[in-house]
Amino acid sequence: MLKLSIIGTGNVAFHLARAFSAAQGVNLQFVAGRDLEKLKTFEEFSATLNLNKELEKTFYSDVILIAVSDASIAAVSQQLMESKALIVHTSGSTAIQILDQNKRCGVLYPLQSFSKEKELVYKEIPFLIEAKLQDDLGVLKLLTESLSANYFTVNSKDRAALHLAAVFSNNFTNHILTEAKQLCNDHNVSFELLKPLMLETVQKAFSIGPENSQTGPAKRKDTPTINKQLSALKSAEQKQLYTLLTQAIQNYYER
Amino acid sequence: MLKLSIIGTGNVAFHLARAFSAAQGVNLQFVAGRDLEKLKTFEEFSATLNLNKELEKTFYSDVILIAVSDASIAAVSQQLMESKALIVHTSGSTAIQILDQNKRCGVLYPLQSFSKEKELVYKEIPFLIEAKLQDDLGVLKLLTESLSANYFTVNSKDRAALHLAAVFSNNFTNHILTEAKQLCNDHNVSFELLKPLMLETVQKAFSIGPENSQTGPAKRKDTPTINKQLSALKSAEQKQLYTLLTQAIQNYYER
């Protein structure tokens, strides 16, 4: 039985605590955090600890997962120097070297977007793992397997690239959908009707490649439709997004 | 049995011809087109006609679907003035009035992106329908039902709004995925790993709303990460997209 502690009370900590508390072969011993109010929501998963007073109780876990903001990883890892546990952060864009002063260290980065409201299907989430020592890679594999998730051994440089591509795709697509929903609301039509189109957009991008799926007025240089659509947009921001993305598509297919 | 003809040889014509040729209660009589080479690929679905020479053979169908480019709808509909059939176009952004000179007219717009390579699941596609005469709305409902598709009665103004929102979401998301794939290729990491994230992005946008799903450095105004990511982007276009979309997200959540 792998003894695990988690440090942090954000969305990633919450989802991993919930998942590992139910996982076979893992004993979630402690969740430690500074925000005592948020920490209460973790009581159903394990014992909880005030990070400022009782952190040393986590030292005897086999693995300590640091699921805090990128900016706080270094400070938290300093406080764990005396532990013999495998110290692991969960950040996509932070190199493993930030944990170099800890004897045993690694990274376990779930390539997924976490919101408190929505349950996750772990078997569909790729976990990118990395460890200083080869043996510890085996421990990280055990952790991901306990969630029935897929793991991929990826170094810090490649993980940062995937994280950037993920931010690019997830954050920006989500904002485009936000503006599309606004457009629907402005015209009193149902945003929901776009769901099959968007699911197909993503399926197609990954089956035949997004560069083979581009359609629409920008790709076919249909200037009358572009002008008609531009003038139908009300907000300056939507016009600016429309113009830049239309231009970007045209430039791309001219290359 | 509803007798149907389709005019056009593009992707929409191809998919609708394939689907209606297999549909219960519909007899696809003819597909007519100018491009005789492309027309050959329709021979497995129905008899084919040279648009310039034999169009009048379609006149005795119950419904004639005009699935040609927006710019050609008017010219084609002129050639159908003598037919008593219900004349229907399939364009999202074209008003029904373009068919006003045809006694019976309507619109059947499938809100989906069509590529020749990929089969479609019709029961998940919303068809937006509109007709000049109430009785003809019933005919369009029959057509969509023969494909097990869902129909929504939507006027031309609202359909144009939905079409614009669809272009916005599909075309721009697809281009963002194109740039994300480029990023992955540049760093020799697998674009495929982003698929679960993107499916979750879309699912979440439609379950809890995109305005409640926004995460990432732009939303949380994490300037160090924004600068790190900007400098990791190589192409001027990616930097420009990153900057504008980051700005757009920040402006949106400041409103």
Coordinates of C-alpha atoms in Angstrom, one line a residue:
Chain A
M1 CA 0.0 0.0 0.0
L2 CA 1.5 3.3 -1.1
K3 CA 1.2 6.0 1.5
L4 CA 0.4 9.4 -0.1
S5 CA 0.1 13.0 1.1
I6 CA -1.1 15.9 -0.9
I7 CA -0.1 19.6 -0.3
G8 CA -2.5 22.2 -1.6
T9 CA -6.2 23.0 -1.6
G10 CA -6.8 24.2 -5.2
N11 CA -8.7 22.4 -8.0
V12 CA -5.9 20.0 -8.9
A13 CA -5.4 19.1 -5.3
F14 CA -9.1 18.6 -4.9
H15 CA -9.5 16.3 -7.8
L16 CA -6.4 14.3 -7.1
A17 CA -7.3 13.9 -3.4
R18 CA -10.8 12.7 -4.4
A19 CA -9.4 10.2 -6.9
F20 CA -6.6 8.9 -4.8
S21 CA -8.8 8.5 -1.7
A22 CA -10.8 6.0 -3.8
A23 CA -7.9 4.4 -5.6
Q24 CA -6.8 0.7 -5.0
G25 CA -3.3 0.3 -3.6
V26 CA -3.0 3.9 -2.4
N27 CA -3.6 5.2 1.1
L28 CA -4.2 8.9 1.1
Q29 CA -2.9 9.8 4.6
F30 CA -3.0 13.6 4.7
V31 CA -4.0 16.7 2.8
A32 CA -2.1 19.8 4.0
G33 CA -3.0 23.4 3.2
R34 CA -2.8 27.0 4.4
D35 CA -6.4 27.9 3.6
L36 CA -8.2 26.2 6.5
E37 CA -11.6 27.0 5.1
K38 CA -10.9 25.2 1.8
L39 CA -9.1 22.4 3.8
K40 CA -12.5 21.5 5.3
T41 CA -13.8 20.3 1.9
F42 CA -10.9 17.7 2.0
E43 CA -12.0 16.1 5.2
E44 CA -14.1 13.5 3.4
F45 CA -11.0 12.2 1.6
S46 CA -8.4 12.0 4.4
A47 CA -7.0 13.6 7.6
T48 CA -6.2 17.3 7.0
L49 CA -3.2 19.3 8.3
N50 CA -2.5 22.9 8.8
L51 CA 0.5 23.5 6.5
N52 CA 2.1 26.0 8.8
K53 CA 2.0 23.9 11.9
E54 CA 1.8 20.2 11.2
L55 CA 3.6 19.6 7.8
E56 CA 6.1 17.2 9.3
K57 CA 3.4 14.6 9.7
T58 CA 3.5 14.1 5.9
F59 CA 7.2 13.3 6.1
Y60 CA 6.6 9.6 6.6
S61 CA 4.4 9.2 3.5
D62 CA 6.0 7.3 0.6
V63 CA 5.0 10.1 -1.8
I64 CA 4.2 13.8 -1.2
L65 CA 2.4 15.5 -4.0
I66 CA 2.8 19.3 -4.2
A67 CA -0.3 20.6 -5.9
V68 CA 0.1 24.3 -5.3
S69 CA 0.5 27.4 -7.6
D70 CA 3.7 27.3 -9.6
A71 CA 5.1 30.3 -7.7
S72 CA 4.8 28.4 -4.3
I73 CA 6.4 25.1 -5.3
A74 CA 10.0 26.1 -4.4
A75 CA 9.0 27.4 -0.9
V76 CA 6.9 24.3 -0.1
S77 CA 9.6 21.9 -1.4
Q78 CA 12.1 23.6 1.0
Q79 CA 10.0 22.7 3.9
L80 CA 10.1 19.0 2.9
M81 CA 13.9 18.7 2.8
E82 CA 14.1 16.4 5.8
S83 CA 11.6 13.9 4.4
K84 CA 12.7 10.7 2.7
A85 CA 9.5 10.6 0.7
L86 CA 9.4 11.0 -3.1
I87 CA 8.6 14.7 -3.6
V88 CA 6.5 15.3 -6.7
H89 CA 5.0 18.5 -8.2
T90 CA 2.1 18.6 -10.6
S91 CA 2.9 21.6 -12.8
G92 CA 3.1 21.5 -16.5
S93 CA 5.4 24.4 -17.0
T94 CA 7.8 24.0 -14.1
A95 CA 11.0 21.9 -14.6
I96 CA 11.9 19.1 -12.3
Q97 CA 15.0 21.0 -11.3
I98 CA 13.0 23.1 -9.0
L99 CA 13.0 20.1 -6.7
D100 CA 16.7 19.4 -7.0
Q101 CA 17.4 19.9 -3.4
N102 CA 15.1 17.1 -2.5
K103 CA 16.9 13.8 -2.7
R104 CA 14.1 12.0 -4.4
C105 CA 11.9 14.0 -6.7
G106 CA 9.6 13.8 -9.7
V107 CA 6.7 15.3 -11.7
L108 CA 3.2 14.0 -12.2
Y109 CA 1.3 16.4 -14.6
P110 CA -2.3 15.5 -15.6
L111 CA -2.8 17.0 -19.0
Q112 CA -6.4 18.1 -18.4
S113 CA -8.3 21.2 -17.2
F114 CA -9.7 21.0 -13.7
S115 CA -12.8 22.7 -12.5
K116 CA -14.3 21.9 -9.1
E117 CA -17.7 21.4 -10.5
K118 CA -17.0 18.7 -13.0
E119 CA -16.0 15.0 -12.4
L120 CA -13.2 13.7 -14.4
V121 CA -12.7 10.4 -16.3
Y122 CA -9.2 9.4 -15.3
K123 CA -8.8 6.6 -17.8
E124 CA -8.9 9.3 -20.5
I125 CA -6.4 11.7 -19.0
P126 CA -2.7 11.4 -20.0
F127 CA -0.4 11.8 -17.0
L128 CA 3.1 13.1 -18.0
I129 CA 5.6 11.7 -15.5
E130 CA 9.3 12.4 -14.8
A131 CA 11.6 11.3 -12.0
K132 CA 15.2 12.0 -11.0
L133 CA 15.8 8.3 -10.1
Q134 CA 14.7 5.5 -12.3
D135 CA 13.1 3.6 -9.4
D136 CA 10.9 6.5 -8.6
L137 CA 9.5 6.5 -12.1
G138 CA 8.1 3.1 -11.1
V139 CA 6.3 4.7 -8.1
L140 CA 4.7 7.3 -10.4
K141 CA 3.6 4.6 -12.8
L142 CA 1.9 2.8 -9.9
L143 CA 0.1 6.0 -8.9
T144 CA -1.3 6.6 -12.4
E145 CA -2.2 3.0 -12.8
S146 CA -4.2 3.2 -9.5
L147 CA -6.4 5.7 -11.3
S148 CA -6.6 3.6 -14.5
A149 CA -4.9 6.6 -16.2
N150 CA -2.4 6.5 -19.0
Y151 CA 1.1 7.7 -18.3
F152 CA 3.8 9.1 -20.6
T153 CA 7.4 9.6 -19.6
V154 CA 8.2 13.1 -20.8
N155 CA 11.1 15.4 -19.8
S156 CA 10.7 18.9 -18.5
K157 CA 11.4 20.6 -21.8
D158 CA 8.8 18.6 -23.7
R159 CA 6.3 18.8 -20.9
A160 CA 6.6 22.6 -21.1
A161 CA 6.0 22.5 -24.8
L162 CA 2.9 20.3 -24.3
H163 CA 1.7 22.6 -21.5
L164 CA 2.0 25.6 -23.8
A165 CA 0.1 23.8 -26.6
A166 CA -2.5 22.9 -24.0
V167 CA -2.9 26.5 -22.8
F168 CA -3.0 27.6 -26.4
S169 CA -5.8 25.2 -27.3
N170 CA -7.8 25.0 -24.2
N171 CA -7.7 28.6 -23.0
F172 CA -8.1 30.2 -26.4
T173 CA -10.8 27.8 -27.6
N174 CA -12.7 28.4 -24.4
H175 CA -12.6 32.1 -24.9
I176 CA -13.7 31.8 -28.5
L177 CA -16.7 29.7 -27.3
T178 CA -17.4 32.5 -24.7
E179 CA -17.6 35.0 -27.5
A180 CA -19.7 32.7 -29.6
K181 CA -22.1 32.2 -26.7
Q182 CA -22.3 36.0 -26.4
L183 CA -23.2 36.2 -30.1
C184 CA -25.9 33.6 -29.6
N185 CA -27.3 35.5 -26.5
D186 CA -27.2 38.8 -28.4
H187 CA -29.5 37.3 -31.1
N188 CA -31.6 35.2 -28.7
V189 CA -30.6 31.9 -30.3
S190 CA -29.5 28.7 -28.5
F191 CA -25.7 28.3 -28.0
E192 CA -26.5 24.6 -27.2
L193 CA -27.1 24.1 -31.0
L194 CA -23.4 24.5 -31.6
K195 CA -22.4 21.5 -29.4
P196 CA -22.5 18.8 -32.1
L197 CA -20.5 21.1 -34.5
M198 CA -17.8 21.7 -31.8
L199 CA -17.5 18.0 -30.9
E200 CA -17.1 17.2 -34.6
T201 CA -14.5 20.0 -34.9
V202 CA -12.4 18.4 -32.2
Q203 CA -12.9 14.8 -33.4
K204 CA -12.0 15.8 -37.0
A205 CA -8.9 17.8 -35.9
F206 CA -7.5 14.7 -34.3
S207 CA -8.6 12.2 -36.9
I208 CA -7.7 13.9 -40.2
G209 CA -5.6 16.8 -38.8
P210 CA -6.7 20.4 -38.2
E211 CA -4.7 21.5 -41.2
N212 CA -6.9 19.3 -43.4
S213 CA -10.2 20.3 -41.7
Q214 CA -10.1 24.1 -42.2
T215 CA -13.3 25.4 -43.9
G216 CA -15.1 28.7 -44.0
P217 CA -14.9 32.2 -45.5
A218 CA -11.3 32.9 -44.4
K219 CA -9.9 29.7 -45.9
R220 CA -11.7 30.2 -49.2
K221 CA -11.0 34.0 -49.3
D222 CA -14.7 34.8 -49.5
T223 CA -14.4 38.5 -49.0
P224 CA -18.2 39.3 -49.3
T225 CA -19.1 36.9 -46.5
I226 CA -16.1 38.1 -44.4
N227 CA -17.4 41.7 -44.7
K228 CA -21.0 40.7 -44.1
Q229 CA -20.0 38.8 -40.9
L230 CA -17.6 41.5 -39.7
S231 CA -20.4 44.1 -40.0
A232 CA -22.8 41.8 -38.1
L233 CA -20.4 41.7 -35.1
K234 CA -21.3 44.3 -32.5
S235 CA -18.4 44.4 -30.1
A236 CA -15.0 45.9 -31.0
E237 CA -13.4 42.8 -29.4
Q238 CA -15.3 40.4 -31.5
K239 CA -14.4 42.4 -34.6
Q240 CA -10.7 42.4 -33.6
L241 CA -10.7 38.6 -32.9
Y242 CA -12.5 38.0 -36.2
T243 CA -10.1 40.1 -38.2
L244 CA -6.9 38.7 -36.6
L245 CA -8.0 35.0 -36.9
T246 CA -9.3 35.5 -40.4
Q247 CA -5.9 37.0 -41.3
A248 CA -4.0 34.2 -39.5
I249 CA -5.9 31.6 -41.5
Q250 CA -5.3 33.3 -44.8
N251 CA -1.6 33.7 -44.0
Y252 CA -1.3 30.1 -42.9
Y253 CA -2.7 28.7 -46.2
E254 CA -0.6 31.1 -48.3
R255 CA 2.6 29.8 -46.8
Chain B
M1 CA -42.5 8.4 -51.0
L2 CA -41.0 11.9 -51.3
K3 CA -39.3 12.5 -54.6
L4 CA -36.0 14.5 -54.1
S5 CA -33.4 16.1 -56.4
I6 CA -30.2 17.7 -55.3
I7 CA -28.3 20.3 -57.3
G8 CA -24.6 20.7 -56.6
T9 CA -21.5 18.5 -56.3
G10 CA -19.7 20.0 -53.3
N11 CA -19.3 18.5 -49.8
V12 CA -22.8 19.4 -48.6
A13 CA -24.4 17.9 -51.7
F14 CA -22.2 14.8 -51.4
H15 CA -23.2 14.1 -47.8
L16 CA -26.9 14.9 -48.3
A17 CA -27.0 12.8 -51.4
R18 CA -25.4 9.8 -49.6
A19 CA -27.7 10.2 -46.6
F20 CA -31.0 10.7 -48.6
S21 CA -30.2 7.9 -51.0
A22 CA -30.3 5.5 -47.9
A23 CA -33.2 7.2 -46.1
Q24 CA -36.6 5.6 -45.5
G25 CA -39.5 7.4 -47.2
V26 CA -37.3 9.4 -49.6
N27 CA -36.5 8.6 -53.3
L28 CA -33.4 10.5 -54.4
Q29 CA -34.2 10.8 -58.1
F30 CA -31.5 13.0 -59.5
V31 CA -28.3 14.8 -58.6
A32 CA -27.5 17.6 -61.1
G33 CA -24.2 19.5 -61.4
R34 CA -21.9 21.4 -63.7
D35 CA -18.7 19.6 -62.8
L36 CA -19.1 16.3 -64.7
E37 CA -16.0 14.8 -63.1
K38 CA -17.3 15.4 -59.6
L39 CA -20.8 14.3 -60.7
K40 CA -19.4 10.8 -61.3
T41 CA -18.9 10.3 -57.6
F42 CA -22.7 10.7 -57.1
E43 CA -23.6 7.8 -59.5
E44 CA -23.8 5.4 -56.6
F45 CA -26.5 7.5 -55.0
S46 CA -28.9 8.3 -57.9
A47 CA -29.2 9.2 -61.6
T48 CA -27.0 12.2 -62.4
L49 CA -27.8 15.1 -64.7
N50 CA -25.7 17.7 -66.5
L51 CA -27.0 21.0 -65.0
N52 CA -26.6 22.9 -68.2
K53 CA -28.5 20.5 -70.4
E54 CA -31.0 18.4 -68.4
L55 CA -32.0 20.4 -65.4
E56 CA -35.7 20.3 -66.3
K57 CA -35.8 16.6 -65.4
T58 CA -35.7 17.6 -61.8
F59 CA -38.8 19.7 -62.1
Y60 CA -41.1 16.8 -61.3
S61 CA -39.5 16.0 -58.0
D62 CA -41.4 17.0 -54.8
V63 CA -38.4 18.8 -53.4
I64 CA -35.3 20.3 -55.1
L65 CA -32.4 20.9 -52.8
I66 CA -29.9 23.6 -54.0
A67 CA -26.6 22.7 -52.4
V68 CA -24.3 25.1 -54.3
S69 CA -22.0 28.0 -53.2
D70 CA -23.9 30.9 -51.7
A71 CA -23.0 33.1 -54.7
S72 CA -24.7 30.7 -57.2
I73 CA -28.0 30.1 -55.4
A74 CA -29.9 33.0 -57.1
A75 CA -28.8 31.9 -60.6
V76 CA -29.8 28.3 -60.0
S77 CA -33.1 29.2 -58.5
Q78 CA -33.9 31.2 -61.6
Q79 CA -33.6 28.1 -63.7
L80 CA -36.2 26.4 -61.5
M81 CA -39.0 29.0 -61.9
E82 CA -41.2 26.6 -63.9
S83 CA -41.0 23.8 -61.4
K84 CA -43.9 23.2 -58.9
A85 CA -41.5 21.6 -56.6
L86 CA -40.5 23.0 -53.2
I87 CA -37.2 24.8 -53.9
V88 CA -34.9 24.7 -50.9
H89 CA -31.4 26.1 -50.3
T90 CA -28.9 24.8 -47.7
S91 CA -27.0 27.9 -46.8
G92 CA -26.7 29.2 -43.2
S93 CA -26.0 32.9 -44.1
T94 CA -28.4 33.3 -47.0
A95 CA -32.0 34.6 -46.3
I96 CA -35.0 32.7 -47.6
Q97 CA -35.9 35.8 -49.7
I98 CA -33.3 34.9 -52.3
L99 CA -35.9 32.2 -53.4
D100 CA -38.9 34.6 -53.4
Q101 CA -39.5 34.3 -57.1
N102 CA -40.1 30.5 -56.6
K103 CA -43.7 29.9 -55.6
R104 CA -42.8 27.3 -52.9
C105 CA -39.5 27.8 -51.2
G106 CA -37.6 27.0 -48.0
V107 CA -34.3 26.5 -46.3
L108 CA -32.7 23.3 -44.8
Y109 CA -29.4 24.2 -43.1
P110 CA -27.4 21.5 -41.4
L111 CA -25.5 23.1 -38.6
Q112 CA -22.4 21.0 -39.1
S113 CA -19.0 21.1 -40.8
F114 CA -18.8 18.8 -43.9
S115 CA -15.6 17.2 -45.1
K116 CA -15.7 14.5 -47.8
E117 CA -13.4 12.2 -45.8
K118 CA -15.6 11.9 -42.7
E119 CA -18.9 10.2 -42.2
L120 CA -21.6 12.1 -40.2
V121 CA -23.9 11.0 -37.5
Y122 CA -27.2 12.6 -38.6
K123 CA -29.1 12.1 -35.4
E124 CA -26.6 14.5 -33.7
I125 CA -26.9 17.3 -36.3
P126 CA -29.4 20.1 -35.8
F127 CA -31.1 21.0 -39.1
L128 CA -32.4 24.6 -39.1
I129 CA -35.5 24.7 -41.3
E130 CA -37.7 27.6 -42.7
A131 CA -40.4 27.7 -45.3
K132 CA -42.5 30.4 -47.0
L133 CA -45.7 28.2 -46.7
Q134 CA -46.7 26.5 -43.5
D135 CA -47.4 23.2 -45.3
D136 CA -43.9 23.1 -46.8
L137 CA -42.5 23.2 -43.3
G138 CA -44.1 19.8 -42.9
V139 CA -42.2 18.5 -45.9
L140 CA -38.9 19.8 -44.5
K141 CA -39.7 18.1 -41.2
L142 CA -40.3 14.8 -43.0
L143 CA -36.9 15.2 -44.8
T144 CA -35.0 15.7 -41.5
E145 CA -36.9 12.9 -39.8
S146 CA -36.0 10.5 -42.6
L147 CA -32.3 11.1 -41.5
S148 CA -33.2 10.7 -37.8
A149 CA -32.0 14.3 -37.4
N150 CA -33.3 17.0 -35.1
Y151 CA -35.0 20.0 -36.7
F152 CA -35.4 23.5 -35.4
T153 CA -37.6 26.1 -37.1
V154 CA -35.5 29.2 -37.3
N155 CA -36.0 32.4 -39.3
S156 CA -33.4 33.8 -41.7
K157 CA -32.1 36.4 -39.3
D158 CA -31.6 34.0 -36.4
R159 CA -30.1 31.4 -38.8
A160 CA -27.5 34.0 -39.9
A161 CA -26.6 34.7 -36.3
L162 CA -26.1 31.0 -35.6
H163 CA -24.1 30.6 -38.8
L164 CA -21.9 33.4 -37.7
A165 CA -21.4 31.9 -34.2
A166 CA -20.7 28.6 -35.9
V167 CA -18.0 30.1 -38.2
F168 CA -16.6 31.9 -35.2
S169 CA -16.4 28.7 -33.1
N170 CA -15.5 26.1 -35.7
N171 CA -13.2 28.0 -38.0
F172 CA -11.3 29.8 -35.3
T173 CA -11.0 26.8 -33.0
N174 CA -9.7 24.7 -35.9
H175 CA -7.1 27.2 -36.7
I176 CA -6.0 27.4 -33.0
L177 CA -5.7 23.6 -33.1
T178 CA -3.6 24.0 -36.3
E179 CA -1.2 26.3 -34.5
A180 CA -1.1 24.0 -31.4
K181 CA -0.3 21.0 -33.6
Q182 CA 2.5 23.1 -35.2
L183 CA 3.8 23.9 -31.6
C184 CA 3.8 20.1 -30.9
N185 CA 5.6 19.3 -34.1
D186 CA 8.2 22.0 -33.4
H187 CA 9.0 20.3 -30.1
N188 CA 8.6 16.8 -31.3
V189 CA 5.8 16.0 -28.9
S190 CA 2.5 14.2 -29.7
F191 CA -0.4 16.5 -30.6
E192 CA -2.7 13.4 -29.9
L193 CA -2.1 13.9 -26.2
L194 CA -4.2 17.0 -26.3
K195 CA -7.4 15.2 -27.5
P196 CA -8.9 14.4 -24.1
L197 CA -8.3 18.0 -23.0
M198 CA -10.0 19.4 -26.0
L199 CA -13.0 17.1 -25.8
E200 CA -13.3 18.1 -22.1
T201 CA -13.0 21.8 -23.0
V202 CA -16.0 21.5 -25.4
Q203 CA -18.0 19.3 -23.0
K204 CA -17.5 21.7 -20.1
A205 CA -18.2 24.8 -22.2
F206 CA -21.7 23.3 -22.9
S207 CA -22.4 21.9 -19.5
I208 CA -21.3 24.7 -17.1
G209 CA -20.8 27.5 -19.7
P210 CA -17.5 28.7 -21.3
E211 CA -17.6 31.8 -19.1
N212 CA -17.4 29.5 -16.0
S213 CA -14.7 27.3 -17.5
Q214 CA -12.0 29.8 -18.3
T215 CA -8.7 28.9 -16.7
G216 CA -5.0 29.7 -17.4
P217 CA -2.4 32.4 -17.1
A218 CA -4.5 35.1 -18.9
K219 CA -7.6 34.6 -16.7
R220 CA -5.5 34.7 -13.5
K221 CA -3.3 37.5 -14.8
D222 CA -0.1 35.5 -14.3
T223 CA 2.3 37.8 -16.1
P224 CA 5.5 35.7 -15.4
T225 CA 3.9 32.7 -17.1
I226 CA 2.5 34.8 -19.9
N227 CA 5.9 36.2 -20.6
K228 CA 7.6 32.8 -20.4
Q229 CA 5.1 31.3 -22.9
L230 CA 5.3 34.3 -25.2
S231 CA 9.1 33.9 -25.4
A232 CA 8.7 30.2 -26.0
L233 CA 6.6 30.8 -29.1
K234 CA 8.7 30.9 -32.3
S235 CA 6.5 32.3 -35.0
A236 CA 5.4 35.9 -35.2
E237 CA 1.8 34.7 -35.9
Q238 CA 1.7 32.5 -32.8
K239 CA 3.0 35.4 -30.7
Q240 CA 0.3 37.7 -32.2
L241 CA -2.5 35.2 -31.6
Y242 CA -1.3 34.6 -28.1
T243 CA -1.1 38.3 -27.3
L244 CA -4.5 39.2 -28.7
L245 CA -6.4 36.3 -27.2
T246 CA -4.6 36.8 -23.8
Q247 CA -5.7 40.5 -24.0
A248 CA -9.2 39.5 -25.0
I249 CA -9.6 37.2 -22.0
Q250 CA -8.3 39.8 -19.6
N251 CA -10.6 42.5 -21.0
Y252 CA -13.6 40.1 -20.8
Y253 CA -13.1 39.3 -17.2
E254 CA -12.5 42.9 -16.3
R255 CA -15.9 44.0 -17.7

